[in-house]
mmCIF file of C-alpha atoms in Angstrom:
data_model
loop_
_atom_site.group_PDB
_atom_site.id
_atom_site.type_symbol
_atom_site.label_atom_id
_atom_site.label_comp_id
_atom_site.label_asym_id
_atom_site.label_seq_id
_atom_site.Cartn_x
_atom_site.Cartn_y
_atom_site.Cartn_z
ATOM 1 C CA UNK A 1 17.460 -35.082 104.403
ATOM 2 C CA UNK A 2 14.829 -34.807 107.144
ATOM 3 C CA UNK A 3 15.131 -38.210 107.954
ATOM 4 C CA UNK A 4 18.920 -38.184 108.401
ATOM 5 C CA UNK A 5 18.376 -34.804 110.537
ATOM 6 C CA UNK A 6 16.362 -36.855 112.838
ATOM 7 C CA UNK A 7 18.575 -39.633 112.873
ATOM 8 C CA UNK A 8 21.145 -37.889 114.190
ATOM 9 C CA UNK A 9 18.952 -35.812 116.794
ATOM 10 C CA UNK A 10 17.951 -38.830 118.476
ATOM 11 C CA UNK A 11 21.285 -40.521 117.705
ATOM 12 C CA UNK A 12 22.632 -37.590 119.944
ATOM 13 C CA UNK A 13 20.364 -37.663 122.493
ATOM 14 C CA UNK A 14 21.246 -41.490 122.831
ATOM 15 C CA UNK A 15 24.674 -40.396 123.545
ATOM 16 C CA UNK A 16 24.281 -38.326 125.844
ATOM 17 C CA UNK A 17 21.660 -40.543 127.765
ATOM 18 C CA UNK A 18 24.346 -43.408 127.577
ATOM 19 C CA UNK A 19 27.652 -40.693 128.555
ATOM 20 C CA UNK A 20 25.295 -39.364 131.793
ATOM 21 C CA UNK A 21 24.210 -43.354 132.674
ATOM 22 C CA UNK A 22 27.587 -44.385 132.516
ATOM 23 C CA UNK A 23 28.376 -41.554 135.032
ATOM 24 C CA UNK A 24 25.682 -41.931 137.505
ATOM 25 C CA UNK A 25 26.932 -45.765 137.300
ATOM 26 C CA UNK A 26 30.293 -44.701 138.142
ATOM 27 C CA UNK A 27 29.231 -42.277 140.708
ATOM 28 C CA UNK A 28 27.209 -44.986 142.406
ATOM 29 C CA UNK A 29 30.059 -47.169 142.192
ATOM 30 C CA UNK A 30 32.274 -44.206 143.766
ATOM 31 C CA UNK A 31 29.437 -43.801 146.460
ATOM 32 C CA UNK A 32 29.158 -47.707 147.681
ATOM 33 C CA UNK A 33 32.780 -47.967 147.812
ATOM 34 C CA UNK A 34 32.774 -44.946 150.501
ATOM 35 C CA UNK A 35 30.455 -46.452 152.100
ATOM 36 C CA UNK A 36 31.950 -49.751 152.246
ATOM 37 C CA UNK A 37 35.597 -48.555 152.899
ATOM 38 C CA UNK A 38 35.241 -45.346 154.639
ATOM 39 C CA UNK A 39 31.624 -44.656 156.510
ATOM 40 C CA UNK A 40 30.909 -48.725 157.426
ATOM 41 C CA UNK A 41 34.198 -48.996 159.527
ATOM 42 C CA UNK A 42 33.880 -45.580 160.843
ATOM 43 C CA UNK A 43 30.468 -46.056 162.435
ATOM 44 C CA UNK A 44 31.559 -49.880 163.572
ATOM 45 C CA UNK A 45 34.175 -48.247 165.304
ATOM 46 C CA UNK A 46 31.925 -46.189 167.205
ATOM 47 C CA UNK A 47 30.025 -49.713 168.398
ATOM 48 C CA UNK A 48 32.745 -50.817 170.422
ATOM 49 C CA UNK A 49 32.586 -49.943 174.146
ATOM 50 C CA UNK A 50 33.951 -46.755 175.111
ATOM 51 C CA UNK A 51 36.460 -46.965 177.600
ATOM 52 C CA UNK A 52 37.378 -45.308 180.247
ATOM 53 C CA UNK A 53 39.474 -45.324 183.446
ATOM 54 C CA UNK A 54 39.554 -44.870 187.324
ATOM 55 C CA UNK A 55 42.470 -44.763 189.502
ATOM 56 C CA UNK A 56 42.507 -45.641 193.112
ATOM 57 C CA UNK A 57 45.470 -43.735 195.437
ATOM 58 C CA UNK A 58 46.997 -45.162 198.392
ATOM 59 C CA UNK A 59 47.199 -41.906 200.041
ATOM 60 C CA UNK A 60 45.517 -38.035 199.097
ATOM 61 C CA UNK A 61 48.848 -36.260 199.833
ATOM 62 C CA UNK A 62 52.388 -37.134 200.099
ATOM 63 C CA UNK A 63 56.309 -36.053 200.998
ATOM 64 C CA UNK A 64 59.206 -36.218 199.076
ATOM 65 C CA UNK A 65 60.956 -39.411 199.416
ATOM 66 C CA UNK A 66 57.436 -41.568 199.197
ATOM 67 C CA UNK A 67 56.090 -43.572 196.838
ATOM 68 C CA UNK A 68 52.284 -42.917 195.420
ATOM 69 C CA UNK A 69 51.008 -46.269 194.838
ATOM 70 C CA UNK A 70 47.925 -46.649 192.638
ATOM 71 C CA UNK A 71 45.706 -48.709 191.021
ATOM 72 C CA UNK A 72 43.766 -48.406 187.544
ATOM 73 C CA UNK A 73 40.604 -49.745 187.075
ATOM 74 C CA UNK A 74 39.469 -49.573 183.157
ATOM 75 C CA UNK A 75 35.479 -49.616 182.838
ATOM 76 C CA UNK A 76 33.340 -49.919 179.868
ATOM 77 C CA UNK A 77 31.507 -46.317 180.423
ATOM 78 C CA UNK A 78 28.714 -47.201 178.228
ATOM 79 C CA UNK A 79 27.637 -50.368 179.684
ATOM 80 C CA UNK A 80 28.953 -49.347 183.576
ATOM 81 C CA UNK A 81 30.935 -52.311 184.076
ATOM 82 C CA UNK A 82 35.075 -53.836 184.083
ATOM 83 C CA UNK A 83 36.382 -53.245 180.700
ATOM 84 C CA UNK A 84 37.916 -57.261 180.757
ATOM 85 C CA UNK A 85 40.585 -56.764 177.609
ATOM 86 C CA UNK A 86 43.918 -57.173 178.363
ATOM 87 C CA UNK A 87 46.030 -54.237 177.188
ATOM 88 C CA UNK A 88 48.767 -51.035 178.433
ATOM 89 C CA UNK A 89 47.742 -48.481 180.509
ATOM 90 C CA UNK A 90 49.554 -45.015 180.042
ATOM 91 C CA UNK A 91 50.815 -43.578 182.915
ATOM 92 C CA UNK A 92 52.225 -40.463 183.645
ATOM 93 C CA UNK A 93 52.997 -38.029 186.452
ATOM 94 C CA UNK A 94 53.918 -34.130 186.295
ATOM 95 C CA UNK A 95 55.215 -31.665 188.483
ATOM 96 C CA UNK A 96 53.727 -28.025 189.682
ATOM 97 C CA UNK A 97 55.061 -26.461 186.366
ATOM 98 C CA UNK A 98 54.026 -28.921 183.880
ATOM 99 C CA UNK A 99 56.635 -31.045 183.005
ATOM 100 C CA UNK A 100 56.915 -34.442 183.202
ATOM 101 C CA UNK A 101 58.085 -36.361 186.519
ATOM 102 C CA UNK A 102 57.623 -39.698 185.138
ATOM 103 C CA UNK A 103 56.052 -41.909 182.651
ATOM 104 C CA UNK A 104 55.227 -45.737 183.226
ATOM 105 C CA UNK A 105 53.088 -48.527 180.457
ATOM 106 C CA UNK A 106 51.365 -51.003 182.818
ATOM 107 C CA UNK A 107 49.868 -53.950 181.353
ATOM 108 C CA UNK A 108 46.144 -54.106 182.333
ATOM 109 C CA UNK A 109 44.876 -57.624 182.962
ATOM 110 C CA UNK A 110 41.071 -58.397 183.836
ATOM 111 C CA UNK A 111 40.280 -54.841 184.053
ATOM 112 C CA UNK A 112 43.020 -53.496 186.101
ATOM 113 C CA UNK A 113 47.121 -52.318 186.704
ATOM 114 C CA UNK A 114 48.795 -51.229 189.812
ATOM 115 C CA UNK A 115 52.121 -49.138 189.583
ATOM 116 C CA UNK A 116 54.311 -46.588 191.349
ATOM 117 C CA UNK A 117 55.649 -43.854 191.052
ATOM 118 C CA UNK A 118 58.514 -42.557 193.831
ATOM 119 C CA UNK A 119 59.069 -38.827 194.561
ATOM 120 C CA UNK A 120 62.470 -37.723 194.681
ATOM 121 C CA UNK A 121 63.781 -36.081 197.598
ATOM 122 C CA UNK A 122 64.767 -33.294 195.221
ATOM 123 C CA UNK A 123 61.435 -32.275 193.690
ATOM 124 C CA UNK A 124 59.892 -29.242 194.533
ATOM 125 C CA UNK A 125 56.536 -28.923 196.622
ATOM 126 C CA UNK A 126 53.358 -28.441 195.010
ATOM 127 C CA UNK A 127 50.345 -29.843 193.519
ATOM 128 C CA UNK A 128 51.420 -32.817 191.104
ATOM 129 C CA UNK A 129 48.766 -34.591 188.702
ATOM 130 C CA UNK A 130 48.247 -37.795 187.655
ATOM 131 C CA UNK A 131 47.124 -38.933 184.152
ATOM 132 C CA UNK A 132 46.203 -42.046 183.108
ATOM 133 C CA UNK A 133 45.105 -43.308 179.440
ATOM 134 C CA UNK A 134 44.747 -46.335 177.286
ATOM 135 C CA UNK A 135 45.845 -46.646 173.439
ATOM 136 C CA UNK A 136 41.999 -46.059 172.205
ATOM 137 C CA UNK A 137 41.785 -42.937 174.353
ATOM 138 C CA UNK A 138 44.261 -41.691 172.531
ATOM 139 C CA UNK A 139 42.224 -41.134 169.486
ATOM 140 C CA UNK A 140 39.992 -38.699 171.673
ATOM 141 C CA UNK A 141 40.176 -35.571 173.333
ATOM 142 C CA UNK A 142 42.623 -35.580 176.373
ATOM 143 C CA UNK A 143 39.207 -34.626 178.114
ATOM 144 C CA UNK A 144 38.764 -38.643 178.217
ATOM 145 C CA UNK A 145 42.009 -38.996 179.537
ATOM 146 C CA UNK A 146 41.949 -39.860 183.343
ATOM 147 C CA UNK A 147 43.975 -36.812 186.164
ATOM 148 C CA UNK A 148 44.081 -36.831 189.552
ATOM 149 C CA UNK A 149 45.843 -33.743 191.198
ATOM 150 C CA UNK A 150 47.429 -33.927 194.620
ATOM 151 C CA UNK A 151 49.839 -32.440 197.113
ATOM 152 C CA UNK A 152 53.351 -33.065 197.978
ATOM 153 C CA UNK A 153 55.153 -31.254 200.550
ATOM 154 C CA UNK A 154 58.829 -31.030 201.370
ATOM 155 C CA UNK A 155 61.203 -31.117 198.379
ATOM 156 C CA UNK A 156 63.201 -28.483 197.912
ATOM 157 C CA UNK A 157 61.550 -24.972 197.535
ATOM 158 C CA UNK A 158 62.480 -22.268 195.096
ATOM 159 C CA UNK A 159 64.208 -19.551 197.121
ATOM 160 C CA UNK A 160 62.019 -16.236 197.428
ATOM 161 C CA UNK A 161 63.010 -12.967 196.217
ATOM 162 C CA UNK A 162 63.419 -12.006 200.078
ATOM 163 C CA UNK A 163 65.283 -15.209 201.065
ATOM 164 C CA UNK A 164 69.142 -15.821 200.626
ATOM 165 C CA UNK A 165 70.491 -17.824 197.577
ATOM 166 C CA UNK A 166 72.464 -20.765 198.637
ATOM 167 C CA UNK A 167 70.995 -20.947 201.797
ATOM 168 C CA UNK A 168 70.304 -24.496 203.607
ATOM 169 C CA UNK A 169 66.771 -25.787 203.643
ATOM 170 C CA UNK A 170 65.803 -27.230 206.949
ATOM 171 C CA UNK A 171 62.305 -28.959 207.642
ATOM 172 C CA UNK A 172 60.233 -30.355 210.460
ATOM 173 C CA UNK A 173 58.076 -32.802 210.594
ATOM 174 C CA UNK A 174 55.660 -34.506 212.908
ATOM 175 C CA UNK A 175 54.507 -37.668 213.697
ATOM 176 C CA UNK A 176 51.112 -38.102 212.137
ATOM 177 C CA UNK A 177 51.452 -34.489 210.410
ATOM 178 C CA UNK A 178 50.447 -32.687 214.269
ATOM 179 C CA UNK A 179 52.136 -31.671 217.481
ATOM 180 C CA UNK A 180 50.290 -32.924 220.154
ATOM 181 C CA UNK A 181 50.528 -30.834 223.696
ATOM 182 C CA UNK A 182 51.106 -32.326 226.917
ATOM 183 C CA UNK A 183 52.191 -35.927 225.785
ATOM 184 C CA UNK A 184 56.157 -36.828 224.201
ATOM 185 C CA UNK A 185 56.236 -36.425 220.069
ATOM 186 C CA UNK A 186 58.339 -37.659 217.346
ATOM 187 C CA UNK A 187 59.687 -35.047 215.248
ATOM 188 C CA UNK A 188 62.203 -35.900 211.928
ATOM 189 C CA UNK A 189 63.997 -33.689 210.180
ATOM 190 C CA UNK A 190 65.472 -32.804 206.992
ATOM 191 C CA UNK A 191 68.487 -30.565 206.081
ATOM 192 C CA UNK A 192 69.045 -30.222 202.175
ATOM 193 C CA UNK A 193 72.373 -28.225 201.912
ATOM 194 C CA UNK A 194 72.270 -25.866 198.867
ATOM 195 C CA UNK A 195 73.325 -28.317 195.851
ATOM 196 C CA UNK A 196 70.169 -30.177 196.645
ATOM 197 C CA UNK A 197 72.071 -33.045 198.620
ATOM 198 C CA UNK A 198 70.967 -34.435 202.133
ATOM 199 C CA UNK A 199 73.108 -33.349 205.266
#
């Protein structure tokens, strides 16, 4: 009888030795196969050059009715040279309160895009920004995103809470942005009747 009692005490024990082997087995098995699926690719991903973006202006402010012209440059930030991978560039463009003017995809070739965007005779004056983004950036932080802020005059402007409703809007402009005394000037106008239509 004490023989059999022993038997099965050690028979036991051998269970439960092969039950917990099987499951640190399986929960090495479980823990390669996160590595290999999950935590490989996720570092990898991190080895590829970061990229980032820088976007050259034709001008630093502008008036309704122009066009900003720019031009992106996309840089490997890590290494500090031309990103050289053809792919779209996001562009976008948004008005004083936030919303959005226009959008544009550019195809980037050898490291760089150009585009335009034209401002409407109708928008409002204000400081507009620029943003600028690839497809990889998206997976960041806007942070990485590119902006660029700048300042458009003329448009139309909100009436005050002084000023008449309805009224016309009529602007002057100089040649070369100044009035220069003593010598002839060129001076345009603009007169934007209250639908928001050129007279």
């Amino acid at each position: 009888m004490k023989k059999t009692r022993t038997f099965l005490f050690f028979g036991a024990i051998m269970l439960v030795g092969l039950f917990a082997g099987s499951a640190m087995a399986q929960q090495i098995s479980q823990d390669s196969l996160i590595q290999q699926k999950l935590l490989t690719p996720y570092t990898k991903y991190f080895e590829f050059p970061a990229e980032g973006i820088y976007t050259h202006f034709n001008k630093n402010a502008y008036m309704t009715g122009e066009g900003v012209w720019f031009k992106v440059y996309l840089l490997d930030v890590g290494g500090k040279r031309p990103f050289d991978l053809a792919q779209n560039v996001y562009a976008e463009l948004f008005d004083p309160f936030g919303k959005e003017v226009d959008k544009q995809v550019l195809f980037a070739e050898k490291g760089s895009a150009s585009g335009m965007f034209h401002l409407a005779d109708s928008l409002a004056p204000g400081t507009y920004t620029f943003r600028a983004y690839t497809n990889w950036m998206r997976n960041m932080d806007q942070h990485a995103f590119y902006t660029h802020t700048f300042e458009v005059s003329g448009g139309i402007s909100k009436p005050n809470s002084g000023s008449r409703a309805g009224a016309y809007d009529i602007q002057f402009f100089a040649e070369g942005g100044t009035l220069l005394e003593g010598i002839p000037n060129s001076v345009a106008f603009k007169i934007v009747n209250p639908q928001g239509k050129g007279e």
